[in-house]
GROMACS .gro file of C-alpha atoms in nm:
model
  322
    1MET     CA    1  -2.567   1.577  -0.767
    2SER     CA    2  -2.277   1.354  -0.864
    3THR     CA    3  -2.286   0.982  -0.792
    4LEU     CA    4  -1.999   0.748  -0.719
    5LYS     CA    5  -1.957   0.414  -0.891
    6ASN     CA    6  -1.736   0.183  -0.687
    7ALA     CA    7  -1.655  -0.073  -0.956
    8PRO     CA    8  -1.451   0.078  -1.237
    9SER     CA    9  -1.539  -0.019  -1.589
   10SER     CA   10  -1.266  -0.068  -1.848
   11PRO     CA   11  -1.249   0.196  -2.119
   12ALA     CA   12  -1.248   0.091  -2.480
   13HIS     CA   13  -0.870   0.084  -2.493
   14ALA     CA   14  -0.781  -0.144  -2.202
   15SER     CA   15  -0.444  -0.223  -2.362
   16ALA     CA   16  -0.320   0.114  -2.237
   17ASP     CA   17  -0.409   0.031  -1.876
   18ARG     CA   18  -0.054   0.008  -1.745
   19PRO     CA   19   0.032  -0.020  -1.373
   20ILE     CA   20   0.026   0.300  -1.173
   21SER     CA   21   0.363   0.408  -1.035
   22LEU     CA   22   0.426   0.344  -0.662
   23THR     CA   23   0.128   0.107  -0.629
   24ALA     CA   24   0.256  -0.235  -0.740
   25PRO     CA   25   0.284  -0.518  -0.482
   26SER     CA   26   0.620  -0.472  -0.315
   27GLY     CA   27   0.672  -0.796  -0.127
   28ILE     CA   28   0.724  -0.591   0.190
   29ASP     CA   29   0.521  -0.670   0.501
   30ARG     CA   30   0.512  -0.352   0.711
   31ALA     CA   31   0.480  -0.576   1.021
   32ALA     CA   32   0.320  -0.303   1.229
   33HIS     CA   33   0.284  -0.541   1.525
   34HIS     CA   34   0.661  -0.514   1.580
   35ARG     CA   35   0.674  -0.136   1.607
   36LEU     CA   36   0.618  -0.130   1.984
   37ASP     CA   37   0.833  -0.436   2.055
   38GLU     CA   38   1.165  -0.277   2.149
   39ALA     CA   39   1.335  -0.613   2.207
   40TRP     CA   40   1.233  -0.736   1.862
   41LEU     CA   41   1.340  -0.410   1.698
   42ALA     CA   42   1.680  -0.424   1.869
   43ALA     CA   43   1.731  -0.781   1.755
   44ALA     CA   44   1.623  -0.695   1.401
   45TRP     CA   45   1.858  -0.397   1.391
   46SER     CA   46   2.156  -0.607   1.495
   47HIS     CA   47   2.080  -0.896   1.256
   48PRO     CA   48   2.344  -0.933   0.981
   49THR     CA   49   2.083  -0.952   0.702
   50THR     CA   50   1.910  -0.625   0.797
   51ARG     CA   51   1.939  -0.350   0.538
   52VAL     CA   52   1.944   0.024   0.609
   53PHE     CA   53   1.936   0.338   0.397
   54VAL     CA   54   1.945   0.711   0.472
   55VAL     CA   55   1.667   0.951   0.377
   56SER     CA   56   1.726   1.326   0.384
   57GLY     CA   57   1.514   1.605   0.242
   58GLY     CA   58   1.305   1.356   0.046
   59GLN     CA   59   1.612   1.205  -0.121
   60VAL     CA   60   1.801   0.877  -0.095
   61LEU     CA   61   2.115   0.749  -0.262
   62ILE     CA   62   2.044   0.533  -0.566
   63ASP     CA   63   2.281   0.324  -0.774
   64ASP     CA   64   2.250   0.269  -1.148
   65ARG     CA   65   2.374  -0.086  -1.192
   66PRO     CA   66   2.570  -0.220  -1.490
   67ASP     CA   67   2.278  -0.452  -1.575
   68GLY     CA   68   2.052  -0.149  -1.632
   69THR     CA   69   1.860  -0.170  -1.304
   70THR     CA   70   1.854   0.097  -1.035
   71GLU     CA   71   1.840   0.031  -0.662
   72ILE     CA   72   1.857   0.217  -0.332
   73VAL     CA   73   2.202   0.212  -0.177
   74MET     CA   74   2.161   0.004   0.139
   75THR     CA   75   2.409  -0.113   0.400
   76PRO     CA   76   2.407  -0.358   0.690
   77ALA     CA   77   2.304  -0.194   1.015
   78PHE     CA   78   2.658  -0.206   1.156
   79GLU     CA   79   2.779   0.010   0.864
   80ALA     CA   80   2.494   0.261   0.887
   81PRO     CA   81   2.545   0.619   1.012
   82VAL     CA   82   2.481   0.670   1.382
   83THR     CA   83   2.146   0.822   1.483
   84GLU     CA   84   1.994   0.834   1.827
   85THR     CA   85   1.622   0.851   1.752
   86HIS     CA   86   1.538   0.893   1.384
   87ARG     CA   87   1.540   0.524   1.295
   88TYR     CA   88   1.229   0.403   1.117
   89PHE     CA   89   1.130   0.039   1.079
   90LEU     CA   90   0.980  -0.013   0.733
   91GLY     CA   91   0.902  -0.386   0.738
   92THR     CA   92   1.030  -0.727   0.635
   93ASP     CA   93   1.036  -0.927   0.313
   94ALA     CA   94   0.951  -1.291   0.242
   95ASP     CA   95   1.307  -1.397   0.329
   96GLY     CA   96   1.287  -1.236   0.672
   97VAL     CA   97   1.512  -0.942   0.586
   98SER     CA   98   1.426  -0.631   0.787
   99TYR     CA   99   1.448  -0.280   0.643
  100PHE     CA  100   1.511   0.045   0.826
  101ALA     CA  101   1.544   0.407   0.714
  102LEU     CA  102   1.757   0.662   0.896
  103GLN     CA  103   1.658   1.028   0.883
  104LYS     CA  104   1.966   1.249   0.866
  105ASP     CA  105   2.034   1.615   0.793
  106SER     CA  106   2.228   1.514   0.481
  107LEU     CA  107   2.297   1.207   0.277
  108PRO     CA  108   2.629   1.029   0.327
  109GLY     CA  109   2.905   1.088   0.077
  110ARG     CA  110   2.888   0.892  -0.244
  111MET     CA  111   2.993   0.536  -0.184
  112ASP     CA  112   3.113   0.484  -0.541
  113GLN     CA  113   3.107   0.660  -0.873
  114SER     CA  114   2.763   0.529  -0.972
  115ALA     CA  115   2.574   0.623  -0.655
  116ARG     CA  116   2.384   0.952  -0.666
  117PRO     CA  117   2.110   1.131  -0.468
  118ALA     CA  118   1.760   1.127  -0.612
  119GLY     CA  119   1.410   1.226  -0.509
  120LEU     CA  120   1.102   1.013  -0.548
  121ARG     CA  121   0.981   1.177  -0.869
  122GLU     CA  122   1.292   1.051  -1.046
  123ALA     CA  123   1.373   0.737  -0.850
  124GLY     CA  124   1.015   0.612  -0.837
  125LEU     CA  125   1.025   0.543  -1.212
  126LEU     CA  126   1.360   0.362  -1.192
  127LEU     CA  127   1.346   0.149  -0.878
  128SER     CA  128   1.208  -0.200  -0.835
  129ASP     CA  129   0.864  -0.233  -0.678
  130ARG     CA  130   1.029  -0.328  -0.348
  131ASP     CA  131   1.266  -0.031  -0.339
  132ALA     CA  132   1.000   0.215  -0.459
  133ALA     CA  133   0.768   0.103  -0.178
  134LEU     CA  134   1.044   0.136   0.081
  135MET     CA  135   1.130   0.484  -0.043
  136VAL     CA  136   0.767   0.600  -0.044
  137HIS     CA  137   0.729   0.483   0.316
  138ALA     CA  138   1.055   0.645   0.428
  139VAL     CA  139   0.994   0.977   0.254
  140ALA     CA  140   0.642   1.000   0.396
  141LEU     CA  141   0.768   0.937   0.750
  142GLU     CA  142   1.054   1.184   0.709
  143ASN     CA  143   0.820   1.457   0.581
  144TRP     CA  144   0.582   1.404   0.871
  145GLN     CA  145   0.858   1.388   1.133
  146ARG     CA  146   1.018   1.710   1.014
  147LEU     CA  147   0.690   1.903   1.016
  148HIS     CA  148   0.534   1.772   1.339
  149ARG     CA  149   0.794   1.801   1.612
  150PHE     CA  150   0.567   1.982   1.856
  151CYS     CA  151   0.239   1.882   2.018
  152SER     CA  152  -0.063   2.041   1.853
  153ARG     CA  153  -0.248   2.020   2.187
  154CYS     CA  154  -0.005   2.188   2.426
  155GLY     CA  155   0.289   2.305   2.213
  156GLU     CA  156   0.558   2.101   2.388
  157ARG     CA  157   0.819   1.904   2.195
  158THR     CA  158   0.720   1.545   2.116
  159VAL     CA  159   0.935   1.231   2.104
  160ILE     CA  160   0.944   0.954   1.844
  161ALA     CA  161   0.780   0.621   1.925
  162ALA     CA  162   0.660   0.306   1.749
  163ALA     CA  163   0.969   0.285   1.529
  164GLY     CA  164   0.896   0.623   1.372
  165HIS     CA  165   0.519   0.589   1.328
  166VAL     CA  166   0.402   0.782   1.638
  167ARG     CA  167   0.508   1.100   1.816
  168ARG     CA  168   0.425   1.125   2.186
  169CYS     CA  169   0.396   1.433   2.400
  170GLN     CA  170   0.550   1.369   2.740
  171ALA     CA  171   0.389   1.686   2.880
  172CYS     CA  172   0.020   1.616   2.813
  173GLY     CA  173   0.025   1.251   2.702
  174ALA     CA  174  -0.113   1.310   2.353
  175GLU     CA  175  -0.016   1.076   2.072
  176HIS     CA  176   0.020   1.200   1.715
  177TYR     CA  177   0.015   0.986   1.403
  178PRO     CA  178   0.136   1.043   1.047
  179ARG     CA  179  -0.119   1.239   0.850
  180THR     CA  180  -0.250   1.154   0.507
  181ASP     CA  181  -0.441   1.422   0.318
  182PRO     CA  182  -0.691   1.280   0.067
  183ALA     CA  183  -0.673   1.448  -0.273
  184VAL     CA  184  -0.886   1.383  -0.581
  185ILE     CA  185  -0.746   1.375  -0.934
  186MET     CA  186  -0.986   1.326  -1.223
  187LEU     CA  187  -1.008   1.291  -1.596
  188VAL     CA  188  -1.326   1.467  -1.705
  189THR     CA  189  -1.489   1.370  -2.036
  190ASP     CA  190  -1.790   1.522  -2.214
  191ASP     CA  191  -2.070   1.374  -2.425
  192GLN     CA  192  -1.836   1.374  -2.726
  193ASP     CA  193  -1.582   1.172  -2.528
  194ARG     CA  194  -1.336   1.462  -2.526
  195ALA     CA  195  -1.102   1.496  -2.229
  196LEU     CA  196  -1.067   1.812  -2.022
  197LEU     CA  197  -0.702   1.895  -1.948
  198GLY     CA  198  -0.566   2.199  -1.774
  199ARG     CA  199  -0.238   2.384  -1.722
  200GLN     CA  200  -0.151   2.516  -1.379
  201VAL     CA  201  -0.024   2.871  -1.351
  202HIS     CA  202   0.329   2.767  -1.246
  203TRP     CA  203   0.373   2.496  -1.510
  204PRO     CA  204   0.583   2.546  -1.822
  205GLU     CA  205   0.411   2.646  -2.143
  206GLY     CA  206   0.236   2.348  -2.300
  207ARG     CA  207   0.229   2.122  -1.991
  208PHE     CA  208  -0.127   1.987  -1.956
  209SER     CA  209  -0.271   1.734  -1.716
  210THR     CA  210  -0.585   1.629  -1.533
  211LEU     CA  211  -0.750   1.851  -1.273
  212ALA     CA  212  -0.693   1.779  -0.906
  213GLY     CA  213  -0.754   1.918  -0.559
  214PHE     CA  214  -0.785   1.840  -0.190
  215VAL     CA  215  -1.089   1.697  -0.016
  216GLU     CA  216  -1.224   1.954   0.230
  217PRO     CA  217  -1.337   1.878   0.588
  218GLY     CA  218  -1.681   1.719   0.601
  219GLU     CA  219  -1.688   1.661   0.224
  220SER     CA  220  -1.743   1.336   0.034
  221ILE     CA  221  -1.494   1.246  -0.236
  222GLU     CA  222  -1.752   1.265  -0.515
  223ALA     CA  223  -1.858   1.610  -0.395
  224SER     CA  224  -1.492   1.709  -0.391
  225VAL     CA  225  -1.449   1.599  -0.754
  226ALA     CA  226  -1.748   1.807  -0.862
  227ARG     CA  227  -1.642   2.111  -0.659
  228GLU     CA  228  -1.280   2.111  -0.777
  229VAL     CA  229  -1.373   2.075  -1.145
  230PHE     CA  230  -1.624   2.359  -1.120
  231GLU     CA  231  -1.390   2.585  -0.920
  232GLU     CA  232  -1.093   2.533  -1.149
  233ALA     CA  233  -1.258   2.509  -1.491
  234GLY     CA  234  -1.622   2.617  -1.450
  235VAL     CA  235  -1.743   2.277  -1.576
  236THR     CA  236  -2.014   2.082  -1.394
  237VAL     CA  237  -1.991   1.704  -1.359
  238GLY     CA  238  -2.243   1.431  -1.284
  239GLU     CA  239  -2.136   1.068  -1.263
  240VAL     CA  240  -1.806   1.003  -1.086
  241GLU     CA  241  -1.625   0.670  -1.118
  242TYR     CA  242  -1.341   0.566  -0.887
  243ILE     CA  243  -1.041   0.415  -1.070
  244ALA     CA  244  -0.741   0.377  -0.838
  245SER     CA  245  -0.530   0.546  -0.571
  246GLN     CA  246  -0.164   0.641  -0.546
  247PRO     CA  247   0.049   0.736  -0.246
  248TRP     CA  248   0.184   1.086  -0.300
  249PRO     CA  249   0.412   1.187  -0.010
  250PHE     CA  250   0.481   1.542  -0.132
  251PRO     CA  251   0.446   1.582   0.161
  252SER     CA  252   0.149   1.374   0.278
  253SER     CA  253  -0.123   1.304   0.023
  254LEU     CA  254  -0.311   1.004  -0.106
  255MET     CA  255  -0.425   1.065  -0.462
  256LEU     CA  256  -0.770   0.920  -0.538
  257GLY     CA  257  -0.813   0.884  -0.913
  258PHE     CA  258  -1.148   0.917  -1.093
  259PHE     CA  259  -1.324   0.945  -1.424
  260ALA     CA  260  -1.596   1.210  -1.422
  261ARG     CA  261  -1.862   1.283  -1.683
  262ALA     CA  262  -1.923   1.650  -1.760
  263THR     CA  263  -2.278   1.785  -1.778
  264SER     CA  264  -2.162   2.117  -1.924
  265SER     CA  265  -1.886   2.206  -2.169
  266GLU     CA  266  -1.823   2.580  -2.134
  267ILE     CA  267  -1.484   2.644  -1.973
  268ASN     CA  268  -1.419   2.930  -1.732
  269VAL     CA  269  -1.084   2.886  -1.557
  270ASP     CA  270  -1.024   3.035  -1.215
  271GLY     CA  271  -0.693   3.198  -1.316
  272GLU     CA  272  -0.543   3.125  -0.974
  273GLU     CA  273  -0.467   2.754  -0.994
  274ILE     CA  274  -0.552   2.683  -1.359
  275HIS     CA  275  -0.420   2.921  -1.625
  276GLU     CA  276  -0.569   2.738  -1.924
  277ALA     CA  277  -0.802   2.443  -1.985
  278ARG     CA  278  -0.908   2.280  -2.310
  279TRP     CA  279  -1.120   1.996  -2.442
  280PHE     CA  280  -0.918   1.743  -2.644
  281SER     CA  281  -1.036   1.466  -2.869
  282ARG     CA  282  -0.791   1.179  -2.907
  283GLU     CA  283  -0.700   1.310  -3.250
  284ASP     CA  284  -0.651   1.662  -3.112
  285LEU     CA  285  -0.422   1.535  -2.838
  286ALA     CA  286  -0.216   1.317  -3.073
  287ALA     CA  287  -0.163   1.612  -3.307
  288ALA     CA  288  -0.070   1.840  -3.016
  289PHE     CA  289   0.184   1.588  -2.889
  290GLU     CA  290   0.333   1.552  -3.237
  291SER     CA  291   0.367   1.927  -3.289
  292GLY     CA  292   0.504   1.983  -2.940
  293GLU     CA  293   0.217   2.216  -2.855
  294VAL     CA  294   0.123   1.995  -2.559
  295LEU     CA  295   0.360   1.825  -2.315
  296PRO     CA  296   0.225   1.523  -2.124
  297PRO     CA  297   0.214   1.512  -1.743
  298TYR     CA  298   0.510   1.370  -1.556
  299GLY     CA  299   0.523   0.993  -1.587
  300ILE     CA  300   0.521   0.906  -1.218
  301SER     CA  301   0.181   1.066  -1.157
  302ILE     CA  302  -0.146   0.875  -1.168
  303ALA     CA  303  -0.257   1.152  -1.407
  304SER     CA  304  -0.062   0.981  -1.684
  305ARG     CA  305  -0.246   0.654  -1.631
  306LEU     CA  306  -0.588   0.821  -1.619
  307ILE     CA  307  -0.520   0.993  -1.950
  308GLU     CA  308  -0.379   0.675  -2.104
  309ARG     CA  309  -0.690   0.476  -2.015
  310TRP     CA  310  -0.892   0.725  -2.216
  311TYR     CA  311  -0.630   0.794  -2.486
  312GLY     CA  312  -0.578   0.425  -2.568
  313ARG     CA  313  -0.200   0.414  -2.575
  314PRO     CA  314   0.099   0.522  -2.366
  315LEU     CA  315   0.173   0.892  -2.355
  316PRO     CA  316   0.495   1.011  -2.517
  317LYS     CA  317   0.801   1.052  -2.299
  318PRO     CA  318   1.058   1.331  -2.325
  319GLY     CA  319   1.267   1.274  -2.637
  320ASP     CA  320   1.015   1.044  -2.803
  321VAL     CA  321   0.974   1.083  -3.177
  322ILE     CA  322   0.605   1.046  -3.259
   0.00000   0.00000   0.00000
């Protein structure tokens, strides 16, 4: 039976322990106590310092600035596109500036030559901590709103409340809240300190990453780690150590990152989710990166940080010469 350690220990190569994307302090107070205060929300919306941006299909407009930074294109509220209901209050910053997102069927036309649409997988690596946090919040709300327009109790259409954070059914009185699906993602190592990496069936040739899966109803997270590793790779695990979490609104997950210690080493992939899995020593992985045989996981994912904590240095990026 696996056991969960709640206090993560630092691997031997702590210098590679870089921040996890989308998790840094943002300076934004979500100020949830204002969500039901319609008078306060109206005043905040009309304030000249308030900033607004549009979210559509998981994308926002971003602007690559001449100084090398990238930011979300925001406007004062009085310049924002008109919307009757899909206006989401995201919070305030230390200067008292309020931030709102508007859900629209499409993004507005480009405001200048440098503005362009981008999804979170791209923008999350470019934006400041503040803008990344605002975008994560907005994309998560938009995903939930688009997929939960009807009451799961009686089937009637629901209406938006609490500045985008609740949907209410006026027929039966039920209230519905944004869902977050817990998912586990884990770097498994064996008694030789080799890492188990797998390639999903729909990934390009050579793309390897950590194993992952959803927590099932009535299941503990450590049991989920053990079950997913065994189902996908046929490897049993014992000790499970929690490392960190990452919001993952694609469309509604929270990734819970772990190290897990294997108690067996024979690999037997399921062939449905995982096409190939291999044990890598650090030397094996470095050589595979250098030859191009193995491509690292996408940089925004917590998977990269889990592997780096074991690997001891940052993973190569596309175009890197090793």
